[in-house]
Each structure stands twice: as structure tokens, then as C-alpha cells.
Amino acid sequence: MDFHHRHILDISALTPEDISYILKTAANLKEILSRPIPKVPTLRGKLIAHLFFEPSTRTRLSFEKAAKTLSADVFNLTARMSSVEKGETLLDTVLNVKAMGADLFVIRHPMAGAPHFIARTAHTRVINAGDGFHAHPTQALLDMLTVREKKGTLSGLKVAIIGDIRHSRVAHSNICGFRKMGSEVFVSGPATMLPPEKEALGARVCYRLEEALRDADVVMALRVQKERHGRQLFPSLREYAREFGLNAERLALAKDDCLLMHPGPINWGVELHPELENDPRSVILEQVTNGVAVRMALLVLLLGGSS
Amino acid sequence: MKILLKGGRIIDPSQEFDQVADLLLEEGKVAACAPHLEIEDAQILPCQGLIVCPGFIDLHVHFREPGEEWKETIASGSLAAVAGGFTAVVCMPNTKPPNDNAEVTRYILKKAAEAGLCRVYPVACITKGQRGEELTEFGELKEAGAVAVSDDGRPVPDAFLMRLALEYAKNFDLPVISHAEELSLSSGGHVNEGLASAKLGLRGIPPQAEAIAIFREVMLAELTNSPIHIAHVSTKAGVEIIRQAKEKGLKVTAETAPHYFTLTEEATFGYHTNAKVNPPLRSEEDRQAIEEALADGTIDVIATDHAPHSPLEKVCEFERAAFGLVGLETALSLTLRLVERGSISLPKMIELLSCAPARILKLPGGSLREGSLADVTVFDPEARWIVTEEELNSKSKNSPFLGWELKGRVIYSIVSGKVVFSRREF
Ligand SMILES: [Zn+2]
């Protein structure tokens, strides 16, 4: 099949066929990462600009690793070092970097829709690396890749996402992605951080944690996005851990062969009990490896190198 | 100077008049109206096939002068007004500096006189600097020419202060206009809470932020036995509260804007900043409720909330973009769509755009009775046009209707018996 997208802004813009194709490409490219010399010339001569207007370690390094494995050159701009601090607009920043020859922009931004704005106005290729609490499509793709590797399918699964759903771009993109691929998604957490049913993008909203966890194939815990709340939305971290944190007892409600996932960074002792740290059901580090593979796939598909 | 408008369909809801006739304007006043008038020395405006009605009055515009003249000046805004058939506009006070003292009021009136197109009525602030702390000097402001008070752009957050304003306004017979918004629920929001906030991942503004504030204003109107006018109603919940208040006999009036009965929150999908407005575009259910409220009289007035912004404020990230859209030049066409789909009659439309606004703020105009101001709008309800940046006379082009094909065009706008805008040679 052909891949026609110029941008990866949002899971909702992808068809199930697109998603399958991306995951298949990623699965093929993943092999490169385990070679003695993990480098191929596919994107030699391409320049990729990473614009990160929000702190990020995992996602930024993952994109960088993906680009370097494919032999692309990389610009790294973070908000603090850039001229954005001097009052330059986002659009001007992008246009300047584009004028230096950047072929693709990877943008993380605290404002929802900022990557869409750039895609529309700057006439360049854009990958959304997380915008506000709107979307984080590459995270959802790597989560789906991880689940498909382990379960062999993405359809007919029960996926439980626990935590701060309303302020989580990871939750939004995963709800959209897993549902597109034929799974059912249940969300639970403190009700002050749950969307009302009609705004849950098709996920089932559970006010009882147990309801979401029971017989789940996939259990995903999310970090509390305190920095996005504005105001305190729950009484204390202690209460959060007690009422909504995942521990062995709660995880026992899910299927025996369930997958435990977390997009990171983890606050041990809050959303995950430390007793789960070496749990065999955890695929948290495999998510990280798959993140590189998925991002390699997207770079290849958007920049048209042959895999 | 005499002008004779020949053969138009004259609709004047203020005297329940609707028939093809001639209208004579003389010395700035309506002089006569009869089936066939022959006047020797009058300038003739042929109006066959056109609607002739009292000039539209917009109760809610933001002309950015003083302070943000790159967005709009009183002159450019006045031109947009008359191009849209508005022979009078009521200017909200959130300029820079805000219109909280007589000096600014007089400045606005001076600029309006220089522009010499439509009538410009300034609204003064309720509180100094729109800070919601101390009342402005209503008496002096009225004397300088303010026709009402409002902190529009912001609500008056303190209920006690709003009570004082409603009471004190009685001394000067100054209407109070409320921008009804419960800030503790709305602040940080960018779009309607619901579909739009969920889809766009933006903080939402719930309809209840408007409804709670409207309810407070209604209660304060009851407490003080004062009239209150609610600006830009956008929600079903708000409409229901106003309807109940009117049934109770309270002196509550309300306006909405064409975008609230034309668009829904879906217009923001894709992060279209021209559809970012406060209050936000709502759900289809709300949109329908607004349309019904216009039909049944719960909402008295259509005002535009014309809010010009330049690309500096609009071509940017959605969260950074300013609230507001330009509306003066599309209002007539969008309202005619209500007539076309049978929600309201043509006379009702003119009532909403002209007679009711005049009545509520006690402004002259809104009638073609003999002796009334010769402020007249003449439009062709069938003429088609496409909204483009070039077609808009406003300095700013932030319209969510760019690219739309609309029906209904203003042919002449007449103020004080003088043709101030024309799309035909005469
Ligand atoms: Zn307002």
C-alpha cells in the first residue's frame, strides 16, 4: 500500500490500514536496532528539526536515536536556548529553520494544535511529538506496536487506562488508536480528571477502578499531570496512591497474561506501587525500544526513503 | 436636500407597515411615505425589488480606537458598519485605555464625527479600568455622550458591585449591559466544553459559565428592580433563564450574534482561530435554542459583537489567538438565512436588527414614522456574494465565513437623509 500523509498530527487522521502499515514498517525496521552496528544510510542528507517547547527526555532522545539510526542530520531546539525566549513567534522560528534546509519538523508544544498550525501555515512536514493535552500520536503507535507484538492482534482486547485521563494526550491518542483497531477502552481514575462519557472519545468511563481493571488484557497507568491542572484536582498524592494507584492486588483483577504499561516518566509510589517494579507482566521498557522503531518508521514513510 | 426612495418594499415593524411605496426624506427626517410620491426637486433612488427599512443598529461592536488602531479605527469600523447596513453602532468600552472617563468618550465621538458615516454611540465602563473594583463616574460619562455602561470583554465578577451599578444607573437612566461569564468556571478555556474541548485537547468553557452569570444578573435585576441587557447569549441554558425571567415580568433584555445561530463548535475543529470567540461557539442543541429564542422573542436583538483582530492575534497557536470575529458585514446575510428557512419573518428580522435595539437603549431611529430620523437601510435580499477578504471593508479580516456564498446585500445606507454608502451609481 501507499502512504500518503505529509504529517503525523493526530491518530484520528489515520485509517486502521495506515496504522497497520506503520506498525508493520516499524516491526521490520526494529531489527536494525539489534544489529552490531545499528545504522543504515536510508535518510542520509535529510535534515530533521526537533522543536521541543516543553521538557522531554524520553521522546526527544527517542526521535534523535531514530533519526541517527537512519543517518539523518538533526537540529535540536529547546525553548530555553531558542530565540522563542526573545519573543520570536513559533511560525518565524519554524520558517527560519526551514530556510536552513530542514525537511521535517518534530514538534512538542504546550499548546494544543500548535503542530497543526505549523503544518497548515509553514508548508513543511510535521510530526506531532505531543501538543498540550490534545494528542501524542507517536506514543499511541508505539503502545499499539508493543501490544501487537505481545498479543498478536489489536482487535477484541480490553484496554484499561488508569489515571489523569482528561489532561493526558497519551490517553486521548491511545483511546482513539485502540478503538480504531477494534479494541474496547475503559478509563478510570479520580472523577475530577475523567472526562464525561460523551467527551471520552468513545472510551467507557468507570468511576470504580475495579470495573476498568476486571479481565483487562492491557493495563496502562498514567502519570498525574499536575503541571497541567492549574488548580489542585485531588486531595493528596497519598490519597491518590491509596485509591487509584496500581498494585499487585488490583492488577490481579486483570487477565493473568495482561500487559502492564506506562508511558513514563513513572512516579513510583503514586500511580504504580514499587512492588510492581520487576513484575513479569510489565512491558514498560519494551515500550521504550518500540518507540524508536515507530519513529524510524514514520521518518522513513514521511521522508520517502526506501526501507 | 430631499431624497425620494421609489418603489421599494417598505418594511417598518415599528408601525406594522409592509408595502411597496415611496419614501421621502427631507432635512434629515422622514417626511412622507405613500404609494406614489412625485417630488420635483428630490434626488431619486430607484428601489424596485429592494427592501427599504429603518437603519440597522448594532448594539455591540468593538472599534479598537483608541489604542489598537492596527485592528480597526472608528473610521474603518464605521465604513464596515454602513457597508453592512448599520446606520448606528454601539461601541464597547474595552479600548486601550478603556472608556472609563469622559475624555475617552469625547475622543470617540470626535473621531466618529470626523468619519461622518454612521452614528457611533459609546458605552462607558461600569468600573474604573474594567478592574471590577470601583464604579466609574456615570453622571459625567452620560453627559459626555455615553449611552450605556458595561465592562464588556469582562464580566463584573463581584455581585455586590454589579448591584451597586444597577442601582446607581437609575439616577442617570443609563442602561446596564452585562457580559455574563462566571470567570472561575471559564478562565483558561478556549473553546466550548464538550465536543470541541474533547476533540481539540483544549481547556473548555462550559455553557454553565454563561448560565450561572445570567442567572446572577437576573436575580440582581429583580433585587434592584432595574433593567439589564444581557450581551451575546450563546447557550440554551442561558436562554431558558432569560425566558423564565421575562415570564416573571423582570426587565431583562438580551441579544445574540449571527455566529451563535449560524455556527457550532465544529467550526473550531482543525484549530481555526477565526472561529475562536468568547462566548465560544456551542453545540447544535444550543444553536437551535438560540434560533428558537429569536423566533419567540426571548432574545430581543441581533448584535454582531464585531471584534476585529489582525493576523498578529490570529495567525498563531490557537491558545495564543485572541477571541473575537468581525461581523458587521455578514450579519444581514446570515440573518436572512433565518428568514429563508422560515424561523422568522422579514419584518421580525428588521425588528431584531433595528427597532428593538433602538428601544432597549432608548436611541433615536428604529422607525420610518414621519418625523423620525432619516436613517434608512436599503438591501437586495436576493443578491448573491462571496465573502472574501477584499469584499470586507473592516481593517481586519478575521471572519469564519470567508469563502461562504451568501445572499443579501446592502445597496444603500442612509444616515440623516444622506447616502453614506452605496453599491449602485446614482
Ligand atoms: Zn462580551
XYZ file of C-alpha atoms and ligand atoms in Angstrom:
734
model
C 0.000 0.000 0.000
C 0.977 3.626 -0.358
C 1.330 6.039 2.474
C 0.031 9.483 1.520
C 0.301 11.516 4.683
C 2.607 14.522 4.806
C 2.163 14.865 8.556
C 1.529 12.788 11.642
C -0.543 15.148 13.745
C -3.229 13.054 15.226
C -4.258 9.385 15.362
C -7.746 10.417 14.294
C -6.394 11.367 10.854
C -5.085 7.828 10.266
C -7.136 4.898 8.972
C -6.788 1.426 10.513
C -4.899 0.481 7.333
C -2.476 3.378 7.843
C -1.872 2.280 11.414
C -1.274 -1.337 10.426
C 1.122 -0.215 7.735
C 3.076 1.983 10.154
C 3.266 -0.825 12.702
C 4.390 -3.316 10.066
C 7.079 -0.933 8.844
C 8.200 -0.357 12.430
C 8.365 -4.081 13.119
C 10.585 -4.529 10.066
C 12.891 -1.646 10.961
C 13.197 -2.735 14.568
C 15.628 -5.434 13.548
C 18.182 -2.750 12.636
C 18.351 -1.706 16.280
C 19.722 -5.062 17.353
C 22.476 -5.157 14.726
C 26.078 -4.840 15.916
C 26.288 -1.542 14.032
C 22.758 -0.140 14.242
C 22.950 2.323 11.383
C 21.594 2.410 7.841
C 22.006 5.135 5.199
C 18.294 5.460 4.374
C 17.890 9.137 5.242
C 21.399 10.369 4.571
C 21.330 14.041 3.629
C 17.958 14.711 5.251
C 17.718 17.311 7.980
C 15.231 16.832 10.785
C 14.488 19.651 13.213
C 13.398 18.811 16.729
C 11.486 21.687 18.271
C 10.739 20.948 21.886
C 8.915 23.719 23.691
C 8.275 21.541 26.696
C 10.681 19.489 28.766
C 11.061 15.961 27.414
C 13.754 13.370 27.779
C 12.335 10.116 26.522
C 10.521 11.355 23.451
C 13.285 13.688 22.340
C 16.037 11.079 22.720
C 13.860 8.502 21.030
C 13.352 10.732 17.993
C 17.033 11.551 17.952
C 18.020 7.896 18.088
C 15.559 7.093 15.310
C 16.939 9.853 13.079
C 20.557 8.919 13.724
C 19.949 5.234 13.085
C 18.643 6.277 9.679
C 21.667 8.583 9.138
C 19.639 11.794 9.056
C 21.072 15.030 10.438
C 19.327 16.520 13.414
C 18.791 20.017 14.776
C 17.763 20.148 18.397
C 15.987 23.278 19.554
C 14.569 23.580 23.009
C 12.511 26.502 24.210
C 15.150 27.773 26.591
C 18.003 28.066 24.121
C 15.959 29.287 21.203
C 15.011 32.746 20.112
C 11.482 31.963 21.278
C 12.675 33.264 24.599
C 13.414 36.529 22.850
C 9.835 36.803 21.672
C 10.071 35.189 18.238
C 6.830 33.553 17.172
C 6.597 29.825 16.608
C 5.919 30.370 12.935
C 9.003 32.550 12.485
C 11.157 30.010 14.291
C 9.946 27.260 12.005
C 10.336 29.335 8.847
C 13.906 30.230 9.774
C 14.877 26.653 10.480
C 13.138 25.588 7.301
C 15.149 28.154 5.370
C 18.267 26.392 6.637
C 17.080 23.275 4.867
C 15.073 21.276 7.396
C 12.978 18.608 5.687
C 10.781 17.686 8.612
C 9.821 19.129 11.954
C 9.212 17.158 15.097
C 7.280 19.469 17.395
C 6.400 19.204 21.030
C 4.453 22.179 22.319
C 2.443 23.005 25.444
C -0.384 24.404 23.316
C -2.868 22.056 21.695
C -2.904 22.401 17.936
C 0.494 24.098 17.623
C 1.837 21.340 15.296
C -1.381 21.592 13.237
C -0.873 25.329 12.950
C 2.668 24.805 11.661
C 1.590 22.071 9.279
C -1.035 24.416 7.832
C 0.981 27.610 7.623
C 4.630 26.650 7.124
C 4.259 24.177 4.233
C 6.580 21.635 5.733
C 6.315 18.104 7.088
C 5.404 17.837 10.738
C 5.327 15.083 13.326
C 3.453 15.925 16.490
C 5.558 14.857 19.460
C 2.859 15.909 21.916
C 0.705 19.040 21.934
C -0.827 20.287 25.170
C -3.242 17.711 26.391
C -4.507 17.082 22.903
C -2.556 14.287 21.231
C 0.622 12.248 21.277
C 0.287 10.040 18.217
C 3.771 8.510 18.237
C 3.250 7.321 21.807
C -0.021 5.665 20.854
C 1.641 3.995 17.871
C 4.455 2.599 19.979
C 1.955 1.380 22.556
C -0.023 -0.365 19.836
C 3.164 -1.877 18.408
C 4.046 -3.246 21.849
C 0.624 -4.747 22.389
C 0.500 -6.249 18.911
C 3.898 -7.854 19.377
C 2.773 -9.481 22.592
C -0.836 -10.302 21.780
C -0.575 -10.883 18.056
C -3.592 -8.648 17.460
C -5.139 -5.336 18.371
C -8.740 -6.327 17.996
C -11.080 -7.659 20.637
C -8.871 -6.610 23.545
C -9.940 -4.856 26.709
C -7.620 -1.931 27.365
C -7.784 -0.170 30.735
C -6.223 3.271 31.108
C -5.952 4.463 34.689
C -5.216 7.946 35.954
C -5.454 11.527 34.758
C -7.370 10.973 31.535
C -8.609 14.486 30.949
C -5.180 16.093 30.842
C -3.405 13.243 29.105
C -2.558 13.443 25.424
C -1.332 9.857 25.737
C -4.776 8.744 26.873
C -6.513 10.681 24.103
C -4.358 9.210 21.345
C -4.492 5.696 22.779
C -8.265 5.740 23.168
C -8.539 6.803 19.559
C -5.948 4.310 18.281
C -7.007 1.195 20.163
C -10.656 1.783 19.316
C -9.843 2.240 15.635
C -8.069 -1.112 15.704
C -11.065 -2.868 17.259
C -10.334 -2.908 20.973
C -12.519 -1.658 23.779
C -11.070 1.037 26.027
C -12.057 1.611 29.648
C -10.806 4.601 31.590
C -10.813 5.205 35.311
C -9.246 7.486 37.901
C -10.247 10.415 40.106
C -13.509 11.777 38.687
C -12.087 15.293 38.651
C -9.687 14.046 35.997
C -12.097 11.894 33.996
C -13.967 13.228 31.001
C -17.748 12.946 30.982
C -18.879 9.936 28.949
C -19.822 11.930 25.876
C -16.411 13.567 25.726
C -14.446 10.380 26.316
C -13.839 9.800 22.586
C -15.702 6.503 22.797
C -13.999 5.098 25.887
C -16.110 3.693 28.719
C -15.774 5.866 31.798
C -15.648 3.893 35.068
C -15.879 5.520 38.476
C -14.897 2.192 40.075
C -11.352 1.208 39.328
C -12.254 -2.481 39.533
C -14.712 -2.160 36.669
C -11.990 -0.952 34.347
C -9.404 -3.472 35.506
C -11.529 -6.619 35.563
C -10.407 -9.045 32.826
C -8.346 -6.397 31.080
C -5.784 -7.521 28.500
C -3.839 -4.295 28.770
C -3.475 -2.067 31.824
C -1.930 1.307 31.273
C -1.114 3.605 34.179
C -0.638 7.316 33.586
C 1.331 9.908 35.439
C -0.623 12.614 37.235
C -0.122 15.698 35.039
C -0.030 18.096 37.928
C 1.648 20.806 35.873
C -1.384 20.969 33.582
C -4.088 21.280 36.210
C -3.893 24.915 37.161
C -5.590 24.062 40.400
C -5.353 21.102 42.731
C -7.782 18.475 41.438
C -7.398 15.832 44.151
C -6.713 15.966 47.887
C -3.219 14.460 48.131
C -0.747 12.134 46.456
C -1.163 9.807 49.401
C -4.880 9.513 48.769
C -4.226 9.115 45.055
C -1.883 6.176 45.670
C -4.355 4.573 48.076
C -7.424 4.917 45.895
C -6.140 4.877 42.329
C -2.581 3.537 42.376
C -1.964 0.165 40.745
C -0.632 -2.571 42.983
C -0.409 -6.355 42.811
C -3.822 -6.850 44.352
C -5.561 -4.554 41.898
C -3.640 -5.906 38.928
C -4.832 -9.404 39.870
C -8.283 -8.328 38.652
C -6.956 -8.169 35.109
C -6.288 -11.256 32.991
C -3.349 -13.376 34.111
C -1.469 -12.605 30.932
C -2.246 -8.901 30.949
C 0.343 -6.338 29.897
C 1.313 -3.591 32.319
C 2.246 -0.382 30.517
C 3.248 3.169 31.379
C 4.310 5.957 29.016
C 6.810 7.316 31.541
C 8.130 9.072 33.453
C 6.855 6.999 36.361
C 6.194 8.277 39.851
C 6.769 5.089 41.804
C 4.624 5.015 44.888
C 1.925 7.146 43.270
C 0.369 5.614 40.159
C 2.420 2.383 40.421
C 3.262 0.561 43.637
C 7.001 -0.249 43.878
C 6.112 -3.934 44.274
C 5.367 -3.961 40.527
C 8.831 -2.799 39.567
C 10.084 -6.169 38.326
C 6.718 -7.650 37.542
C 6.870 -10.088 34.609
C 3.717 -8.529 33.165
C 5.458 -5.186 32.727
C 6.433 -4.207 29.169
C 7.440 -0.688 30.093
C 10.997 -0.914 28.800
C 9.883 -2.646 25.614
C 7.640 0.362 25.013
C 10.774 2.486 25.011
C 12.558 0.323 22.424
C 9.455 0.211 20.263
C 9.291 3.972 20.470
C 12.485 4.195 18.460
C 11.204 1.703 15.894
C 7.905 3.524 15.403
C 9.627 6.865 14.974
C 12.052 5.354 12.460
C 9.070 4.051 10.521
C 7.395 7.473 10.476
C 10.563 9.233 9.357
C 11.023 6.754 6.532
C 7.389 6.976 5.471
C 7.259 10.777 5.546
C 10.664 11.460 4.039
C 10.237 8.833 1.400
C 13.443 6.881 1.878
C 13.148 3.237 0.928
C 13.071 0.794 3.776
C -31.768 68.170 0.371
C -34.533 65.739 -0.486
C -34.198 62.057 -1.305
C -37.038 60.030 -2.738
C -36.787 56.242 -2.477
C -39.020 54.959 -5.268
C -40.854 51.688 -5.415
C -39.188 49.682 -2.712
C -40.912 47.303 -0.348
C -41.008 49.395 2.796
C -40.993 47.373 5.974
C -41.296 49.222 9.257
C -42.224 46.962 12.163
C -42.493 49.989 14.468
C -45.781 50.836 12.727
C -46.518 47.376 11.348
C -46.085 48.749 7.868
C -45.191 46.461 4.975
C -45.987 47.508 1.417
C -44.480 48.752 -1.798
C -44.367 52.544 -1.592
C -42.221 55.644 -1.960
C -40.381 57.213 0.938
C -39.389 60.856 1.091
C -36.508 62.021 3.263
C -36.096 65.705 3.894
C -33.939 67.757 6.254
C -32.598 64.606 7.883
C -36.068 63.349 8.740
C -38.650 61.044 7.259
C -41.026 63.438 5.521
C -43.600 61.215 3.846
C -44.458 57.692 2.874
C -47.118 56.944 0.256
C -47.772 54.649 -2.716
C -46.821 57.268 -5.312
C -44.951 60.407 -4.457
C -43.939 62.919 -7.115
C -41.446 65.418 -5.757
C -39.925 67.923 -8.159
C -36.571 68.659 -6.645
C -35.763 65.357 -4.961
C -32.914 63.065 -5.789
C -34.425 59.736 -6.849
C -33.153 56.385 -5.596
C -34.823 53.600 -7.556
C -35.649 50.816 -5.094
C -37.714 48.375 -7.162
C -37.144 44.848 -5.892
C -35.366 46.128 -2.811
C -36.316 46.219 0.851
C -36.403 49.646 2.494
C -36.351 49.648 6.288
C -35.248 51.641 9.303
C -31.456 51.648 9.562
C -29.910 48.747 11.438
C -28.491 49.485 14.876
C -25.714 47.270 16.206
C -25.748 47.169 19.992
C -22.355 45.534 20.237
C -19.210 46.437 18.309
C -15.568 46.758 19.228
C -13.894 49.556 17.302
C -10.327 49.416 18.543
C -9.734 53.126 18.791
C -8.105 54.404 20.928
C -5.204 52.030 21.360
C -5.308 49.238 18.796
C -5.724 51.123 15.571
C -3.936 48.424 13.571
C -7.032 46.261 14.074
C -9.737 48.842 13.409
C -10.262 52.552 13.681
C -13.520 54.308 14.259
C -13.364 55.369 10.608
C -12.717 51.865 9.215
C -15.260 50.363 11.565
C -17.835 52.946 10.532
C -17.271 52.041 6.896
C -17.730 48.351 7.686
C -20.909 49.273 9.550
C -22.552 51.176 6.720
C -21.404 48.554 4.211
C -23.322 46.069 6.332
C -26.426 48.270 6.583
C -25.808 49.537 10.105
C -26.557 53.224 10.366
C -25.686 53.265 14.065
C -23.358 51.249 16.257
C -22.846 50.982 19.985
C -19.153 50.770 20.865
C -17.974 48.659 23.732
C -15.540 50.323 26.117
C -12.633 47.867 26.195
C -10.293 50.096 24.221
C -6.805 50.998 25.390
C -7.258 52.993 27.530
C -10.778 51.827 28.272
C -13.661 54.263 28.060
C -13.896 54.854 31.781
C -13.742 58.639 31.730
C -15.403 61.465 29.832
C -12.210 62.330 27.962
C -12.200 58.983 26.143
C -15.936 59.235 25.480
C -15.478 62.623 23.861
C -12.500 61.359 21.847
C -14.597 58.526 20.421
C -17.383 60.910 19.474
C -14.936 63.295 17.848
C -13.407 60.512 15.745
C -16.870 59.311 14.798
C -17.870 62.795 13.654
C -14.698 63.025 11.555
C -15.506 59.701 9.922
C -19.002 61.018 9.247
C -20.563 57.720 8.223
C -22.729 56.013 10.841
C -23.836 57.170 14.259
C -21.452 55.957 16.938
C -22.735 55.615 20.478
C -20.082 54.974 23.121
C -20.679 52.631 26.031
C -18.751 53.562 29.151
C -17.150 51.157 31.612
C -19.007 50.113 34.714
C -15.800 50.021 36.731
C -12.606 52.037 36.530
C -10.125 50.340 34.230
C -12.617 47.474 33.938
C -10.940 46.138 37.039
C -14.187 45.292 38.774
C -13.348 47.336 41.859
C -14.825 50.862 41.784
C -17.680 52.378 39.800
C -16.897 54.930 37.111
C -18.490 58.388 37.139
C -21.775 57.505 35.459
C -23.079 61.070 35.591
C -20.203 62.732 33.816
C -19.916 59.877 31.334
C -23.555 60.194 30.395
C -23.165 63.924 29.968
C -20.175 63.325 27.676
C -22.296 61.075 25.480
C -22.217 57.532 26.857
C -25.469 55.711 26.143
C -24.993 52.743 28.467
C -22.480 51.158 30.816
C -20.781 47.782 30.520
C -17.444 46.177 31.319
C -17.800 44.121 28.146
C -14.858 41.941 27.356
C -15.010 41.094 31.035
C -17.825 40.445 33.475
C -18.199 42.358 36.729
C -17.076 39.486 38.946
C -18.354 40.924 42.223
C -22.127 40.584 42.622
C -22.307 43.399 45.155
C -20.585 45.809 42.798
C -22.963 44.803 39.989
C -25.837 45.506 42.340
C -24.443 48.967 43.025
C -24.077 49.601 39.300
C -27.673 48.605 38.615
C -28.875 50.889 41.400
C -26.680 53.853 40.591
C -27.516 53.649 36.872
C -31.115 54.529 37.740
C -30.081 58.064 38.684
C -28.957 58.656 35.131
C -31.312 56.384 33.251
C -28.286 54.521 31.902
C -28.917 51.003 30.682
C -26.519 48.369 32.030
C -25.182 45.746 29.635
C -23.781 42.556 31.081
C -21.076 40.370 29.625
C -22.272 37.325 31.545
C -19.433 34.962 32.346
C -18.539 33.156 35.565
C -14.770 33.512 35.370
C -13.952 30.830 37.913
C -15.514 28.302 35.535
C -14.400 29.775 32.244
C -10.886 31.030 32.771
C -8.190 29.182 30.890
C -10.797 27.935 28.418
C -10.539 28.420 24.666
C -13.497 26.567 23.140
C -16.832 25.148 24.187
C -16.528 22.472 26.835
C -17.883 19.337 25.273
C -17.182 18.109 21.792
C -14.683 20.849 20.970
C -12.613 20.663 24.150
C -12.523 16.875 23.913
C -11.580 16.784 20.261
C -9.054 19.595 20.315
C -7.500 18.843 23.685
C -8.102 22.398 24.820
C -9.498 23.562 28.104
C -13.206 24.177 27.678
C -15.644 26.905 28.657
C -18.792 25.158 29.888
C -22.201 26.585 28.904
C -22.889 26.820 32.630
C -20.257 29.568 32.936
C -22.675 31.736 30.959
C -25.873 30.430 32.508
C -24.731 30.946 36.100
C -23.732 34.518 35.311
C -27.014 35.242 33.527
C -28.903 33.874 36.489
C -26.988 36.178 38.815
C -27.809 39.198 36.629
C -31.476 38.249 36.519
C -31.578 37.970 40.303
C -29.860 41.332 40.677
C -32.299 42.913 38.226
C -35.080 41.593 40.425
C -33.396 42.774 43.609
C -32.828 46.284 42.303
C -35.867 46.479 40.046
C -33.544 47.748 37.318
C -33.390 46.848 33.655
C -30.477 44.746 32.479
C -29.402 43.809 28.986
C -27.539 40.538 28.500
C -24.937 40.630 25.741
C -24.126 37.807 23.291
C -26.233 34.942 24.628
C -24.854 31.663 23.302
C -26.428 28.851 25.315
C -29.682 27.004 25.676
C -29.345 27.194 29.448
C -28.950 30.965 29.247
C -31.999 31.272 27.015
C -34.105 29.280 29.468
C -33.159 31.532 32.368
C -33.976 34.661 30.358
C -37.281 33.165 29.255
C -38.270 32.486 32.865
C -37.193 35.962 33.927
C -39.353 37.534 31.234
C -42.305 35.383 32.246
C -41.848 36.741 35.754
C -42.014 40.264 34.341
C -38.410 41.253 35.060
C -36.850 43.970 32.926
C -34.397 41.684 31.195
C -33.480 42.008 27.551
C -30.960 40.022 25.562
C -29.010 39.914 22.357
C -27.257 37.202 20.400
C -24.911 37.341 17.435
C -25.222 35.758 13.984
C -22.383 33.309 14.631
C -24.324 31.757 17.506
C -27.291 30.856 15.321
C -25.170 30.001 12.276
C -22.182 28.037 13.511
C -21.446 25.385 16.096
C -18.249 24.444 17.878
C -17.400 22.301 14.851
C -16.183 25.489 13.164
C -13.188 25.405 15.525
C -12.169 21.883 14.520
C -8.798 21.987 12.858
C -7.838 24.828 15.222
C -9.457 27.545 13.107
C -8.653 30.668 15.062
C -11.208 32.803 13.202
C -13.859 30.725 14.968
C -12.338 31.431 18.395
C -14.742 33.774 20.106
C -16.000 34.486 23.598
C -18.503 33.151 24.495
C -17.415 30.196 22.392
C -19.384 28.613 19.566
C -21.552 25.974 21.197
C -23.304 22.716 20.401
C -26.012 22.196 17.781
C -28.561 21.985 20.597
C -27.517 25.429 21.814
C -27.555 26.810 18.283
C -31.129 25.628 17.817
C -32.176 27.095 21.157
C -30.779 30.482 20.109
C -32.692 30.346 16.829
C -35.904 29.474 18.669
C -35.320 32.230 21.221
C -35.098 34.776 18.412
C -38.348 33.494 16.958
C -40.289 33.514 20.239
C -38.968 36.861 21.473
C -36.848 35.575 24.358
C -33.879 37.165 22.642
C -34.740 40.721 21.604
C -31.829 41.768 19.444
C -29.264 40.577 16.933
C -25.972 42.373 17.522
C -22.702 41.466 15.851
C -20.069 41.588 18.621
C -17.842 42.775 15.771
C -14.365 42.140 17.186
C -11.569 42.849 14.714
C -8.142 41.246 15.146
C -5.151 41.345 12.826
C -3.099 38.321 11.724
C -0.785 39.132 14.639
C -3.510 37.970 17.008
C -4.992 35.267 14.791
C -2.272 33.552 12.736
C -0.745 31.732 15.666
C -1.293 28.843 18.039
C -4.979 28.515 18.941
C -4.343 29.023 22.640
C -2.439 32.198 21.901
C -5.060 33.548 19.497
C -7.361 36.358 20.597
C -11.109 35.840 20.988
C -13.396 37.542 18.507
C -14.531 37.783 14.917
C -15.696 40.510 12.556
C -19.415 40.509 11.942
C -20.739 43.829 10.677
C -20.639 42.927 7.016
C -22.063 39.413 7.193
C -24.829 39.968 9.759
C -27.591 40.824 7.285
C -26.885 37.868 5.001
C -26.641 35.418 7.887
C -29.866 36.696 9.429
C -31.638 36.391 6.080
C -30.885 32.667 6.248
C -33.209 32.531 9.263
C -35.896 34.175 7.140
C -35.241 31.813 4.270
C -35.629 28.753 6.465
C -38.822 30.126 7.957
C -37.646 30.688 11.532
C -38.502 34.380 11.465
C -40.320 36.718 9.098
C -38.685 39.588 7.276
C -40.410 42.203 9.485
C -39.247 40.264 12.549
C -35.709 40.366 11.208
C -35.908 44.155 10.937
C -37.357 44.342 14.422
C -34.330 42.382 15.694
C -31.791 44.489 13.805
C -33.320 47.935 14.157
C -36.456 48.596 16.206
C -35.589 46.555 19.290
C -32.034 47.856 19.651
C -33.328 51.427 19.460
C -35.983 50.722 22.058
C -33.677 48.972 24.523
C -31.005 51.674 24.657
C -33.574 54.450 24.048
C -31.767 55.557 20.908
C -33.362 57.616 18.152
C -34.080 55.658 14.984
C -35.579 52.234 14.521
C -38.622 53.700 12.788
C -39.738 55.251 9.495
C -42.634 57.146 11.019
C -42.995 60.708 9.744
C -40.611 62.920 11.675
C -38.251 60.063 12.577
C -34.545 60.220 11.848
C -33.881 59.621 8.175
C -31.657 56.607 8.921
C -32.566 54.023 6.327
C -31.155 50.739 5.111
C -31.945 49.510 1.617
C -30.995 45.971 0.680
C -31.456 43.399 -2.022
C -32.469 40.165 -0.300
C -31.645 38.058 -3.375
C -28.223 39.354 -4.396
C -25.527 36.734 -4.006
C -21.968 37.386 -2.977
C -18.927 35.510 -1.758
C -17.240 36.576 1.468
C -13.611 37.373 0.685
C -11.012 39.499 2.401
C -11.289 42.014 -0.432
C -15.058 42.326 -0.001
C -14.737 43.246 3.669
C -14.291 46.920 4.437
C -13.202 46.318 8.002
C -9.473 46.667 8.571
C -9.440 43.137 9.945
C -10.479 40.043 8.053
C -10.957 37.585 10.909
C -14.234 36.146 9.695
C -15.094 32.465 9.984
C -17.320 32.972 6.938
C -14.538 33.652 4.435
C -15.326 31.649 1.326
C -19.041 31.347 2.078
C -21.541 32.251 -0.611
C -24.275 34.349 0.963
C -27.481 36.015 -0.146
C -28.497 39.561 0.660
C -26.571 42.751 0.056
C -26.906 46.264 1.262
C -27.497 48.648 -1.637
C -27.804 51.978 0.193
C -27.149 53.058 3.742
C -28.645 56.422 4.562
C -27.850 58.415 7.686
C -29.666 61.668 8.440
C -31.042 61.687 4.924
C -27.597 61.403 3.346
C -26.475 58.373 1.334
C -23.303 57.364 3.191
C -22.820 54.052 1.395
C -23.952 52.819 -1.971
C -23.326 49.775 -4.140
C -25.020 51.479 -7.106
C -24.241 54.590 -9.022
C -26.856 57.243 -8.566
Zn -18.657 40.481 25.712
